[in-house]
CSV table of C-alpha atoms in Angstrom, one decimal:
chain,number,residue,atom,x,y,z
W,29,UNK,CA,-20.1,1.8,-11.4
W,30,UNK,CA,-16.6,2.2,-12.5
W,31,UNK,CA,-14.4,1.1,-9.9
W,32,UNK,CA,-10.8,3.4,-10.2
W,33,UNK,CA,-7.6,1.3,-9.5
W,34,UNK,CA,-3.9,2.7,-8.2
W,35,UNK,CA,-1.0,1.0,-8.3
W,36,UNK,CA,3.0,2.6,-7.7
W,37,UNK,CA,6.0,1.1,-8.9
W,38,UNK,CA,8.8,2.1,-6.7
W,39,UNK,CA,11.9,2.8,-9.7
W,40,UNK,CA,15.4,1.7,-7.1
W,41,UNK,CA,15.8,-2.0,-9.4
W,42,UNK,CA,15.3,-4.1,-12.1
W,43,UNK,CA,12.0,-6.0,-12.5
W,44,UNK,CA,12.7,-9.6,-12.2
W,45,UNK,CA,10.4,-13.0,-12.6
W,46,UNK,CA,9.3,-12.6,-9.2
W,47,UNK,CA,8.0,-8.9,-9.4
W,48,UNK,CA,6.3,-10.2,-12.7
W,49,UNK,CA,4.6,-12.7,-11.1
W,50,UNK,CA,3.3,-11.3,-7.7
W,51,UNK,CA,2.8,-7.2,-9.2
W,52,UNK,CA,2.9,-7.1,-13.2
W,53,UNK,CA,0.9,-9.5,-14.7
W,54,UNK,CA,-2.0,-9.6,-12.5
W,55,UNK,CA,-1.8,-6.1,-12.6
W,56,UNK,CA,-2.4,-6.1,-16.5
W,57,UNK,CA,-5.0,-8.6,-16.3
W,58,UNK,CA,-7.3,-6.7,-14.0
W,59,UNK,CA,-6.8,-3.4,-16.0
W,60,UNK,CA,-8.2,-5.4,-19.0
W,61,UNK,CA,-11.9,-5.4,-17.2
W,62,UNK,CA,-14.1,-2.8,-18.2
W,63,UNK,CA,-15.6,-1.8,-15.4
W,64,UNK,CA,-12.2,-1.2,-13.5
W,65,UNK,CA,-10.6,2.8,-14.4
W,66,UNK,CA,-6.8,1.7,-13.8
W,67,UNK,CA,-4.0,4.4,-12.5
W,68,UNK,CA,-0.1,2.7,-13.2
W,69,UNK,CA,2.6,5.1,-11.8
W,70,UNK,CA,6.5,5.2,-11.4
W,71,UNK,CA,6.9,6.0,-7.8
W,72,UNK,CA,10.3,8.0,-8.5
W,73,UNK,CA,9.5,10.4,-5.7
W,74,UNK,CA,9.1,7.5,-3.2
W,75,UNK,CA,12.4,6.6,-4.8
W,76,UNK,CA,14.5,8.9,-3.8
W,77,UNK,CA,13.9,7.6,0.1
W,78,UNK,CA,15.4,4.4,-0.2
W,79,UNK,CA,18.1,5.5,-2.7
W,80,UNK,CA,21.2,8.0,-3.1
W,81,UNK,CA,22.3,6.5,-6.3
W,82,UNK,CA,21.3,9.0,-9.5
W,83,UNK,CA,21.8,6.8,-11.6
W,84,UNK,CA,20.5,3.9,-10.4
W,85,UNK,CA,17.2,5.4,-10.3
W,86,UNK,CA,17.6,7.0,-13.7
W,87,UNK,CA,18.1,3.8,-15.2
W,88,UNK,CA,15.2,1.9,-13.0
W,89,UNK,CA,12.8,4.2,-14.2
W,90,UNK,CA,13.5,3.6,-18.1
W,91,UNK,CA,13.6,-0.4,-17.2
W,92,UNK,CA,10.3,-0.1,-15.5
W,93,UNK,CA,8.1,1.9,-17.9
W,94,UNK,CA,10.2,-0.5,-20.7
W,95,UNK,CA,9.0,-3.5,-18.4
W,96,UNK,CA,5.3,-2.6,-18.1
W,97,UNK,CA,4.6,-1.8,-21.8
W,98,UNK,CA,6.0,-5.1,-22.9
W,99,UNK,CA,4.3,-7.0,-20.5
W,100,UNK,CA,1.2,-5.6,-22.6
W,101,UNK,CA,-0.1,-2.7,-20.1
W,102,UNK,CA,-2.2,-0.4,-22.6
W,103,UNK,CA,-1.3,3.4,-22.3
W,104,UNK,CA,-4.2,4.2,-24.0
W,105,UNK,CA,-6.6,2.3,-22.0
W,106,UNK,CA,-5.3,3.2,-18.3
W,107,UNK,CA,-3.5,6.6,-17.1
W,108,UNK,CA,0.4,6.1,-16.4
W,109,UNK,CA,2.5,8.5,-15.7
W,110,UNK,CA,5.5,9.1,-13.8
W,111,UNK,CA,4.7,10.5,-10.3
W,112,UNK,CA,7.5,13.6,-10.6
W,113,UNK,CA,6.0,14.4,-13.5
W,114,UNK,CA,2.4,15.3,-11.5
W,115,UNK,CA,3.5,18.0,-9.7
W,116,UNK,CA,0.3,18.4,-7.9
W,117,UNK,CA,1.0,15.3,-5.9
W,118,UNK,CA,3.8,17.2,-3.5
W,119,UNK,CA,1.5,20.0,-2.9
W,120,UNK,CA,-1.0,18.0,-1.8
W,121,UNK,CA,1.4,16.0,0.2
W,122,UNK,CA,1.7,19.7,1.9
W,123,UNK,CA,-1.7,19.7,2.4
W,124,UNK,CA,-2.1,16.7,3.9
W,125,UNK,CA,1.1,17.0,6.1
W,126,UNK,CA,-0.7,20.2,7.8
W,127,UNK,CA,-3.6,17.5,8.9
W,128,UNK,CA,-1.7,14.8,9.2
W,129,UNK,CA,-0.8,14.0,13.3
W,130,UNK,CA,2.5,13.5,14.6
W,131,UNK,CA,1.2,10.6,16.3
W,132,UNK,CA,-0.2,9.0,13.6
W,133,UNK,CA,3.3,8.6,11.9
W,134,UNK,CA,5.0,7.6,14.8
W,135,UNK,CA,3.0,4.0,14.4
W,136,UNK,CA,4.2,3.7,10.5
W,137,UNK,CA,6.0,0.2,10.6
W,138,UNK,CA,8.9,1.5,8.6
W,139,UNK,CA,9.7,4.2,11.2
W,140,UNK,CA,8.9,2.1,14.1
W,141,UNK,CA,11.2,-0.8,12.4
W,142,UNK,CA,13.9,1.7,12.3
W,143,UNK,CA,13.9,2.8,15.7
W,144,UNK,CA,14.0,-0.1,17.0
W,145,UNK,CA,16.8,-1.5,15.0
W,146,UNK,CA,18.9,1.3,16.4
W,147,UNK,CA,17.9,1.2,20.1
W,148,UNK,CA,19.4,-2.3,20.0
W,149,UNK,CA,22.2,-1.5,18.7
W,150,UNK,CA,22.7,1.5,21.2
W,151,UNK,CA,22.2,4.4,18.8
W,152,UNK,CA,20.1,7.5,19.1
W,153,UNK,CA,16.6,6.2,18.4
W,154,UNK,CA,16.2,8.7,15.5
W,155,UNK,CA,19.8,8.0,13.4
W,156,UNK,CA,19.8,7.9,10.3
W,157,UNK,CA,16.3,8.4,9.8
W,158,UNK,CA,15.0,10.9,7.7
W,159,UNK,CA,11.9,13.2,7.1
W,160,UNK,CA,11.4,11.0,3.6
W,161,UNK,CA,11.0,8.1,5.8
W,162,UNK,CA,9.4,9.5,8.4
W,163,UNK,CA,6.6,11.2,6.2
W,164,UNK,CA,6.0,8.5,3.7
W,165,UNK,CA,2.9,7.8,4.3
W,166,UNK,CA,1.6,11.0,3.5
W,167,UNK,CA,3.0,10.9,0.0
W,168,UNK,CA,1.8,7.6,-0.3
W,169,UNK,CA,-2.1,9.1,0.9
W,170,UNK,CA,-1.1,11.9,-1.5
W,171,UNK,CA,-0.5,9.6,-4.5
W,172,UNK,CA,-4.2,7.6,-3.2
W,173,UNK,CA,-6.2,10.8,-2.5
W,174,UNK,CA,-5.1,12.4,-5.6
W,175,UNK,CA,-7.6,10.2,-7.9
W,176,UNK,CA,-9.7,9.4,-5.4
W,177,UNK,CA,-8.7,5.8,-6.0
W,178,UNK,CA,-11.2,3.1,-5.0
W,179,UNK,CA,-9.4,0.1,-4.5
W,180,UNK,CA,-5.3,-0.2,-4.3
W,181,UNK,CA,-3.6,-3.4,-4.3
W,182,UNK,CA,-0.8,-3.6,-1.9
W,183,UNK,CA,1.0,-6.4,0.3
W,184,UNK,CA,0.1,-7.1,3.6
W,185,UNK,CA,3.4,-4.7,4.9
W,186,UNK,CA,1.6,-1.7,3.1
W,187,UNK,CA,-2.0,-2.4,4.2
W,188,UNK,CA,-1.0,0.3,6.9
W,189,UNK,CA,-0.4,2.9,4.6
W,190,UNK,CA,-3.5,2.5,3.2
W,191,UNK,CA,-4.9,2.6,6.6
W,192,UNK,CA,-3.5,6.3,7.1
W,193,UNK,CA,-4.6,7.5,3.8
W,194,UNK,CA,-7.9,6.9,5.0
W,195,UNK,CA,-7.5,8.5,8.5
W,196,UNK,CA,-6.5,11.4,6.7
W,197,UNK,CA,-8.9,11.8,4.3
W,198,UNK,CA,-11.1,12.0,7.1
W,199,UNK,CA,-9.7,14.2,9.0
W,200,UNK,CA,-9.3,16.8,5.9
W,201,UNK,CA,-13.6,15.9,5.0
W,202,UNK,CA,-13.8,16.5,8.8
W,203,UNK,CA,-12.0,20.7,8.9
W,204,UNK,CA,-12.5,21.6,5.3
W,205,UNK,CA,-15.6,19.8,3.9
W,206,UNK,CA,-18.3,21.8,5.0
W,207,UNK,CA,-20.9,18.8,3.8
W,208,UNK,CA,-18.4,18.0,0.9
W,209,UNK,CA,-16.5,14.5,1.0
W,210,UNK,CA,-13.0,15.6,-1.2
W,211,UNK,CA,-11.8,12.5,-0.7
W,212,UNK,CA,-13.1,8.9,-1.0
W,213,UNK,CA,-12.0,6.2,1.2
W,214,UNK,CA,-9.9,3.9,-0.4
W,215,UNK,CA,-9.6,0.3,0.3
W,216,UNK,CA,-6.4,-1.9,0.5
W,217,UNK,CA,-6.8,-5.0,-2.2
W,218,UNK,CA,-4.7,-8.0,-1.2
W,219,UNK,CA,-4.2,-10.6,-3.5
W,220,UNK,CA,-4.0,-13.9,-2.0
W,221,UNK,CA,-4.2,-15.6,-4.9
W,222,UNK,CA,-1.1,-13.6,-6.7
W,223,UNK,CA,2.2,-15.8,-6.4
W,224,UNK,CA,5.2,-15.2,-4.9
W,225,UNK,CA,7.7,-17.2,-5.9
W,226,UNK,CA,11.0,-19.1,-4.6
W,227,UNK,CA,14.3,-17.8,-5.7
W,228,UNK,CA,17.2,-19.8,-6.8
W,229,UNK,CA,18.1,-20.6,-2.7
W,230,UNK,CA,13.9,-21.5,-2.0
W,231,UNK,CA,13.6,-18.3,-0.2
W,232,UNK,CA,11.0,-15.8,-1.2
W,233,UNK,CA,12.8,-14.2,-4.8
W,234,UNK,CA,14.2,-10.7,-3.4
W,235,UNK,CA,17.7,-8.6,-4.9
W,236,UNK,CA,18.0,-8.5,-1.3
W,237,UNK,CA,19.0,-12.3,-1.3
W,238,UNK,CA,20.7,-12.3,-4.7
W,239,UNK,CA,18.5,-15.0,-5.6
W,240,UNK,CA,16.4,-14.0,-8.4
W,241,UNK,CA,15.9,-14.8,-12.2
W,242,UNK,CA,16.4,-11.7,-14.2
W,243,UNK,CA,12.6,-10.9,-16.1
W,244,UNK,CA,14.3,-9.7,-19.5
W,245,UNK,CA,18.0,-11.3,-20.1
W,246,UNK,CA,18.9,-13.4,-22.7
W,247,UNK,CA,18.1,-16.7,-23.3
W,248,UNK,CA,21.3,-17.6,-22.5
W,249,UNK,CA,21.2,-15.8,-19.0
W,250,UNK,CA,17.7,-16.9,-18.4
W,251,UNK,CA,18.8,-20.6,-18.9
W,252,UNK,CA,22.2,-20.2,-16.6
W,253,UNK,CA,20.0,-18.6,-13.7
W,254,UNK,CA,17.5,-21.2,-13.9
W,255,UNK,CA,21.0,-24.2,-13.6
W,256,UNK,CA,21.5,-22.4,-10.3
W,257,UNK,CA,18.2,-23.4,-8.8
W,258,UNK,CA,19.1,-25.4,-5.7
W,259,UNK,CA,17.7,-29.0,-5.5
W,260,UNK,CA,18.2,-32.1,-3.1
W,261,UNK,CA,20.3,-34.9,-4.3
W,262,UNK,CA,18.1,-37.6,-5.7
W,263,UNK,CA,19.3,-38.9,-8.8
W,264,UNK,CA,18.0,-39.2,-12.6
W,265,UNK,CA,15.6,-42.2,-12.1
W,266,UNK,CA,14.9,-41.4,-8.2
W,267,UNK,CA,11.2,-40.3,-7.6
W,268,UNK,CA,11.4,-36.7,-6.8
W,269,UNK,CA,9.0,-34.8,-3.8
W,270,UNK,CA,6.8,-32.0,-5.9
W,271,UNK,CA,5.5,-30.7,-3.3
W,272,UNK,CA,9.1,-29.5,-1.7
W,273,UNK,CA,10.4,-28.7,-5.0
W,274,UNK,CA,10.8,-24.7,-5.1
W,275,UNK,CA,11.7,-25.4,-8.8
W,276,UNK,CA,8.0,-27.4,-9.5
W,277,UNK,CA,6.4,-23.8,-7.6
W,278,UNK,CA,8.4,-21.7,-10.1
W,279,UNK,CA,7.1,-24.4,-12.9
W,280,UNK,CA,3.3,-23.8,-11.3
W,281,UNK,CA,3.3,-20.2,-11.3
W,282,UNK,CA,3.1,-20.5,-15.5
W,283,UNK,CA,2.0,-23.8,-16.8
W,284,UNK,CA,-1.5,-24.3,-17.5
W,285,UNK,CA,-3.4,-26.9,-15.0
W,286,UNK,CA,-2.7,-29.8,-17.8
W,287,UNK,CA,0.9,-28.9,-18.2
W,288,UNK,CA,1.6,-28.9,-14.6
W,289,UNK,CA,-0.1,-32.4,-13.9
W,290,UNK,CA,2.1,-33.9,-16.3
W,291,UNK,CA,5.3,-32.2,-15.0
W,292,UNK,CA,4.3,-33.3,-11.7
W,293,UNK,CA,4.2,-37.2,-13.3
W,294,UNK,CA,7.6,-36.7,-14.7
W,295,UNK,CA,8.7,-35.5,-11.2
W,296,UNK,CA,7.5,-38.7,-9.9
W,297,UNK,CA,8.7,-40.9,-12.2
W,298,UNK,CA,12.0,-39.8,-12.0
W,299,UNK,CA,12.8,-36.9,-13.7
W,300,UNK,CA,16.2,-35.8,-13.5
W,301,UNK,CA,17.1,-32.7,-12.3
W,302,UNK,CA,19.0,-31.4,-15.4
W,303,UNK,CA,16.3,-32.0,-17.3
W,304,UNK,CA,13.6,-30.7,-15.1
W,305,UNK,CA,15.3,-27.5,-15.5
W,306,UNK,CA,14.8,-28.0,-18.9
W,307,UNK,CA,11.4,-28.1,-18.8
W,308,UNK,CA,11.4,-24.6,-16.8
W,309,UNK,CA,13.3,-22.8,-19.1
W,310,UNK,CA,11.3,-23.9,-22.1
W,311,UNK,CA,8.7,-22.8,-20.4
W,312,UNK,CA,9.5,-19.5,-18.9
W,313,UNK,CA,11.4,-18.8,-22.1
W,314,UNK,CA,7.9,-19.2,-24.2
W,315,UNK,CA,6.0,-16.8,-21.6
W,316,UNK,CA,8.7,-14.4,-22.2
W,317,UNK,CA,10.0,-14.5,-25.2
W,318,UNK,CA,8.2,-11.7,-27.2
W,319,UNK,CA,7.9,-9.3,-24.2
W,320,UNK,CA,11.9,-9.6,-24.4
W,321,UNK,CA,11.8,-8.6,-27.3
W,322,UNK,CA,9.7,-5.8,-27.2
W,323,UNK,CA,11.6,-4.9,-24.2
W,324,UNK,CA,14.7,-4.5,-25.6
W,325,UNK,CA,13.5,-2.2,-28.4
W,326,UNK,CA,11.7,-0.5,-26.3
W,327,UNK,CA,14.8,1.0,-24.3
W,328,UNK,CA,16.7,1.7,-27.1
W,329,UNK,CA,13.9,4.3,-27.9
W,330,UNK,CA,13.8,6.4,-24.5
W,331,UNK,CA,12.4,9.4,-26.4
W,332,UNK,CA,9.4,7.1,-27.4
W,333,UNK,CA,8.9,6.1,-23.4
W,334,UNK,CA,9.2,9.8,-22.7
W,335,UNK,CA,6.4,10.3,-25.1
W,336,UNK,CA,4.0,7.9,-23.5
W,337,UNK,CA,4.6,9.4,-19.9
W,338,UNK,CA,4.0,12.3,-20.9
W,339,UNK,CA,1.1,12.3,-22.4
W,340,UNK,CA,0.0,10.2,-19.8
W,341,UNK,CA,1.4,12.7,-16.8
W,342,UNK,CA,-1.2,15.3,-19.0
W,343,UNK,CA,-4.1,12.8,-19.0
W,344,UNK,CA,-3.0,12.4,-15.0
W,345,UNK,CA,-3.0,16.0,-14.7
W,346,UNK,CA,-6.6,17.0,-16.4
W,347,UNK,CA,-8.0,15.2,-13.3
W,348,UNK,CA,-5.6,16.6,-10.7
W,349,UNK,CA,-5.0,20.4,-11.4
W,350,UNK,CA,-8.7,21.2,-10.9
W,351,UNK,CA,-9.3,19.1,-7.8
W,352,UNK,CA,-6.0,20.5,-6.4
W,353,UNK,CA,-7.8,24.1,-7.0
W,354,UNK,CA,-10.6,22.9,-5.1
W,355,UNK,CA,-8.6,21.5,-2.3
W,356,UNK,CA,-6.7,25.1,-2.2
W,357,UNK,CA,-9.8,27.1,-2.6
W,358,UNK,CA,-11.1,24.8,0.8
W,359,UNK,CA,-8.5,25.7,2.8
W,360,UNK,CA,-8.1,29.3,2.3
W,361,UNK,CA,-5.3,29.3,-0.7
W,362,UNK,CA,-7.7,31.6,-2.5
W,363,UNK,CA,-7.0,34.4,-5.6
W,364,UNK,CA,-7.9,37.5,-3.9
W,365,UNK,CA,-10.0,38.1,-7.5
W,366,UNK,CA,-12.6,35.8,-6.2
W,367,UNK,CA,-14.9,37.0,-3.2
W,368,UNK,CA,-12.9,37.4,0.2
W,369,UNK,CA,-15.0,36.6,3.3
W,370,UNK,CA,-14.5,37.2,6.5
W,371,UNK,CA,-14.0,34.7,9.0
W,372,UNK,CA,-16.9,33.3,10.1
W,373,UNK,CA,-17.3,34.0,14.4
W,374,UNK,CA,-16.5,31.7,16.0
W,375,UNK,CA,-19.2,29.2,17.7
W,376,UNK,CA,-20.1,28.6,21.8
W,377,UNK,CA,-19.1,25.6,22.6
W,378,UNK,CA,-22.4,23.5,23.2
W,379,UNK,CA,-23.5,23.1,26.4
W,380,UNK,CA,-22.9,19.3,26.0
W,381,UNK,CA,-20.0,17.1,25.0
W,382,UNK,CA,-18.7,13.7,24.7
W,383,UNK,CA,-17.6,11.6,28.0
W,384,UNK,CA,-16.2,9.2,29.5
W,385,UNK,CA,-17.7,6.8,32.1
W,386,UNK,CA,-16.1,4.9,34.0
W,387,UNK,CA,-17.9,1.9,36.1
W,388,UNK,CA,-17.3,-1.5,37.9
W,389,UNK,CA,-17.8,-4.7,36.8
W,390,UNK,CA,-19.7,-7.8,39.2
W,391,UNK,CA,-16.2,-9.5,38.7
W,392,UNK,CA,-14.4,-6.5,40.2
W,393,UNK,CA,-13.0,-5.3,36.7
W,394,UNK,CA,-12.9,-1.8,35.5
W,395,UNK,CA,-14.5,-0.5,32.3
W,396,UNK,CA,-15.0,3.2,31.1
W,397,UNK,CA,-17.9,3.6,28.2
W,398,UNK,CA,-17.1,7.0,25.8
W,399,UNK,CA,-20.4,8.6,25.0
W,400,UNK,CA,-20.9,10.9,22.1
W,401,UNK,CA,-22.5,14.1,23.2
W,402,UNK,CA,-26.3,13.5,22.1
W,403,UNK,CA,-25.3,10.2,24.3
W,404,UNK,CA,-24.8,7.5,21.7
W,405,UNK,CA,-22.3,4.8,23.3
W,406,UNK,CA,-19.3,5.1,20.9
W,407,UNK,CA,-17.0,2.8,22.2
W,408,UNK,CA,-16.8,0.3,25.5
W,409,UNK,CA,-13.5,-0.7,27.2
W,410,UNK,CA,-11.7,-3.6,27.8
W,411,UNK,CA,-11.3,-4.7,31.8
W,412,UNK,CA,-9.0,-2.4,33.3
W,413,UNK,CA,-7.4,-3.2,36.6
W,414,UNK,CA,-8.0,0.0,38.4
W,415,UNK,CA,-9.5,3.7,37.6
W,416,UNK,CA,-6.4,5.2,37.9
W,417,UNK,CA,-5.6,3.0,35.0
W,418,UNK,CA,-9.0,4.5,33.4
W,419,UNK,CA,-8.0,8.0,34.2
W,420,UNK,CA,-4.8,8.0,32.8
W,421,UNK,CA,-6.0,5.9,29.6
W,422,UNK,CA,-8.9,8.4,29.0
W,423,UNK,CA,-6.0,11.6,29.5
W,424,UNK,CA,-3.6,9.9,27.1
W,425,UNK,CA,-6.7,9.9,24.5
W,426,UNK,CA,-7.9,13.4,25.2
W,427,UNK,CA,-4.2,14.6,25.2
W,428,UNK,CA,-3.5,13.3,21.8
W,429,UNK,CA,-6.5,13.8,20.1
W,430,UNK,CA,-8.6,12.9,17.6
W,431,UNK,CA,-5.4,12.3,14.8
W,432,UNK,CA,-4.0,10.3,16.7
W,433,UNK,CA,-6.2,7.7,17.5
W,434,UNK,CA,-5.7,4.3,16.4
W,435,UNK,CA,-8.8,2.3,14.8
W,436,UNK,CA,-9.0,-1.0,13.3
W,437,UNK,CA,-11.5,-2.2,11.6
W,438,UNK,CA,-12.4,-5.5,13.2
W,439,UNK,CA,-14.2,-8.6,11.4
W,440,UNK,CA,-16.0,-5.8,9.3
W,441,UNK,CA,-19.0,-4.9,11.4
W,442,UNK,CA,-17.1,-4.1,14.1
W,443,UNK,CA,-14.0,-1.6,14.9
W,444,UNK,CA,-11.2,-1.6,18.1
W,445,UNK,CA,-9.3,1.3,20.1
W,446,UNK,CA,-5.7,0.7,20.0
W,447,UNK,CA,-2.6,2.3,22.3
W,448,UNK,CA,0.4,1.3,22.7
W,449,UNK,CA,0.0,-1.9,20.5
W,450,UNK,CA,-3.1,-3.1,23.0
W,451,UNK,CA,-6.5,-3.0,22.2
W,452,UNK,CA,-8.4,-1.2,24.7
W,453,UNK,CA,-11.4,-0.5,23.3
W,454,UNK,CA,-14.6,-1.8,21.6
W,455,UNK,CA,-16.9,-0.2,19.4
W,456,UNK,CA,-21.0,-1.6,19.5
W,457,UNK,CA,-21.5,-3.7,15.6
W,458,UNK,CA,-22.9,-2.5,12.8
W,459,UNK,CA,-24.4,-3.5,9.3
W,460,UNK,CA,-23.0,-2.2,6.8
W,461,UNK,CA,-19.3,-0.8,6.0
W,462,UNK,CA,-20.7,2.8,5.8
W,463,UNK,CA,-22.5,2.7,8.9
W,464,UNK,CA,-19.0,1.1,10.5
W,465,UNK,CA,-17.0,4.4,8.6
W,466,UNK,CA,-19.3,7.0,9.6
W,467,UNK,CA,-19.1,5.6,13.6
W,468,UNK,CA,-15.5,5.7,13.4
W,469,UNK,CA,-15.7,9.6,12.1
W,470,UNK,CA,-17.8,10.5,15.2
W,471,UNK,CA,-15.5,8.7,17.5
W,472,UNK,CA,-13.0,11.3,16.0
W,473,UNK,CA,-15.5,13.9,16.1
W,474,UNK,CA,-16.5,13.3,19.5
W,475,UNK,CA,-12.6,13.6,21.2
W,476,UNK,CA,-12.2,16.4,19.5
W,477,UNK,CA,-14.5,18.4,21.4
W,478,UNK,CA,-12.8,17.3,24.8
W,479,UNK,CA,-9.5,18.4,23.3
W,480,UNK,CA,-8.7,22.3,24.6
């Protein structure tokens, strides 16, 4: 079975060694394997939330493509594209939006991270935020659910994200389906094997900390970056400490096993600093070299990247204008040429529904159980103090409904009922992932028909 891969490139910078290292090249290794169907994008729309700089984003966009075709990503084997250049992608973000509960991006870190930096400094809770930021994570489930991506590889901030797009993929199965799943579930991929390297201070390489080593400069600038690595004081002779050596981690991240035994020896032996560096440069400076060069021809020759994302935005597009007309046709967006039906009458509620059940422990603890309306236990509760506690637990859940539930997927048999950053709430095990996907739907399913 092909497995289909997704990966954005937010276009506000310049790729340096470190974004090489943790994103690009192991990237472009796994889109070498022939069982993987790879999606590469330039998140220009995502962009646009974190910059105001025209420019600036004009200009990251050219060095990025220009930075991913030298590094050796095939356009021809894999679909990239630029993400403005899909315009399907917004609609669906529309879509989505419409399904998408309030709730469910008041939780997004980046929004909950802004608010909170502004109530302590005694601002409105909501300043400076705006809707881009607020709504990201429906693009972002947009750009996912659009290709019906397997597997997306992410860091462990944007895990969440990846969370949502699945919630809302269910929840559009859930009203619009009728039997059909649009939209598979995808799954975060985090690479704990993928480096991430020390800049020139030892801290994690970020423009943030003016710390990095530029990706594509010149020899010349990649050598003078690399004299600014900070190291301790031990002199040429002195045995030097590896292992606390952020410049021997940048050496690791690209010497073969054999190379970075001996360089380790050298360390040891005495090694002096100047000439350590030496031995980093030469070595980054080979890895490089003809990617730099392609590089630099490459964005002298913009109309030649245009070409390439462009054909690439029409490869993208052969997959997502028909699925997009399925989506509209689903949820009512129809040409009035086709058959128009009326609305189908609406059902009686059945006689039966979910419930909550509230009991008391031996120990004197309150639990409540939430039981599915054929009676299947769905989830059971943490100790509560009280039953008022209960009751108003259970009206917070009823009262935000089923979008706005918050379900984590626990140890991988197992799931947990979150509010208010506490878990709350267990769900029984199960055997498989698909068994533990379809009992969190019915969880979902089964609020909803408490909810008025």
């Amino acid at each position: 079975m092909t497995t289909r891969i997704l990966t954005g490139i937010t276009t506000t910078g310049t790729p340096h060694l470190g974004n090489y290292a943790g994103a690009i090249r192991p990237a472009i290794l796994a889109s070498r394997d022939a069982a993987a169907d790879s999606f590469y994008f330039l998140a220009d729309y995502h962009a646009l939330i974190k910059c105001d700089d025209p420019l600036r984003i004009q200009r990251s966009r050219l060095e990025i493509a220009a930075t991913w075709l030298a590094c050796g990503l095939d356009a021809e084997r894999v679909t990239f594209y630029r993400q403005s250049d899909v315009p399907e992608i917004p609609e669906l973000t529309w879509l989505l939006t419409c399904v998408t509960a309030k709730g469910l991006l008041n939780r997004a870190h980046a929004y909950k991270a802004s608010v909170d930096k502004n109530v302590e400094n005694g601002e409105d809770p909501d300043a400076g935020v705006t809707m881009g930021l607020y709504s990201y994570p429906v693009l972002m489930a947009a750009d996912i659910l659009m290709f019906n991506a397997h597997k997306v590889p992410v860091g462990r901030d944007q895990i969440q994200h990846v969370e949502m797009a699945r919630d809302i993929a269910q929840r559009f199965n859930h009203l619009f389906g009728n039997g059909r799943e649009f939209f598979t579930l995808p799954e975060a991929v985090i690479e704990e094997s993928v480096a991430t390297l020390p800049g020139l201070d030892g801290r994690k390489m970020s423009k943030s900390y003016d710390n990095t080593i530029p990706l594509f400069g010149s020899a010349k600038e990649l050598k003078a970056a690399i004299a600014r690595i900070v190291t301790d004081s031990r002199l040429p002779g002195e045995p030097k400490d590896p292992d606390n050596s952020h410049l021997f981690t940048l050496y690791q991240a690209f010497a073969t096993a054999q190379q970075q035994a001996d360089f380790r020896q050298e360390l040891l032996d005495g090694l002096a600093w100047g000439d350590a560096k030496q031995r980093l440069f030469e070595l980054l400076d080979n890895e490089l070299g003809d990617a730099r060069e392609l590089y630099h021809q490459l964005i002298t020759k913009p109309a030649e990247l245009e070409d390439i994302l462009q054909a690439g935005a029409a490869k993208a597009r052969r997959i997502a204008t028909p699925f997009l007309g399925e989506l509209r046709e689903a949820v009512g967006l129809r040409n009035f040429s086709s058959e128009v039906k009326s609305a189908a009458p609406t059902k009686k509620k059945s006689s039966k529904t979910a419930r909550f059940a509230s009991f008391r422990e031996a120990d004197g603890a309150f639990r409540f159980r939430f039981f599915a309306a054929d009676g299947e236990e769905l989830l059971l509760s943490r100790p509560l103090s009280n039953p008022k506690a209960i009751g108003s637990l259970t009206q917070r859940l009823i009262a935000g409904g089923p979008d706005a539930l918050e379900l984590r997927e626990d140890e991988g048999d197992q799931f947990t009922l979150w509010l208010d950053d506490e878990c709350i709430a267990d769900s029984p095990r199960f055997e498989s992932a698909d068994a533990l996907d379809a009992a969190m739907l019915r969880v979902r399913e089964a609020l909803a028909t408490l909810v008025e």
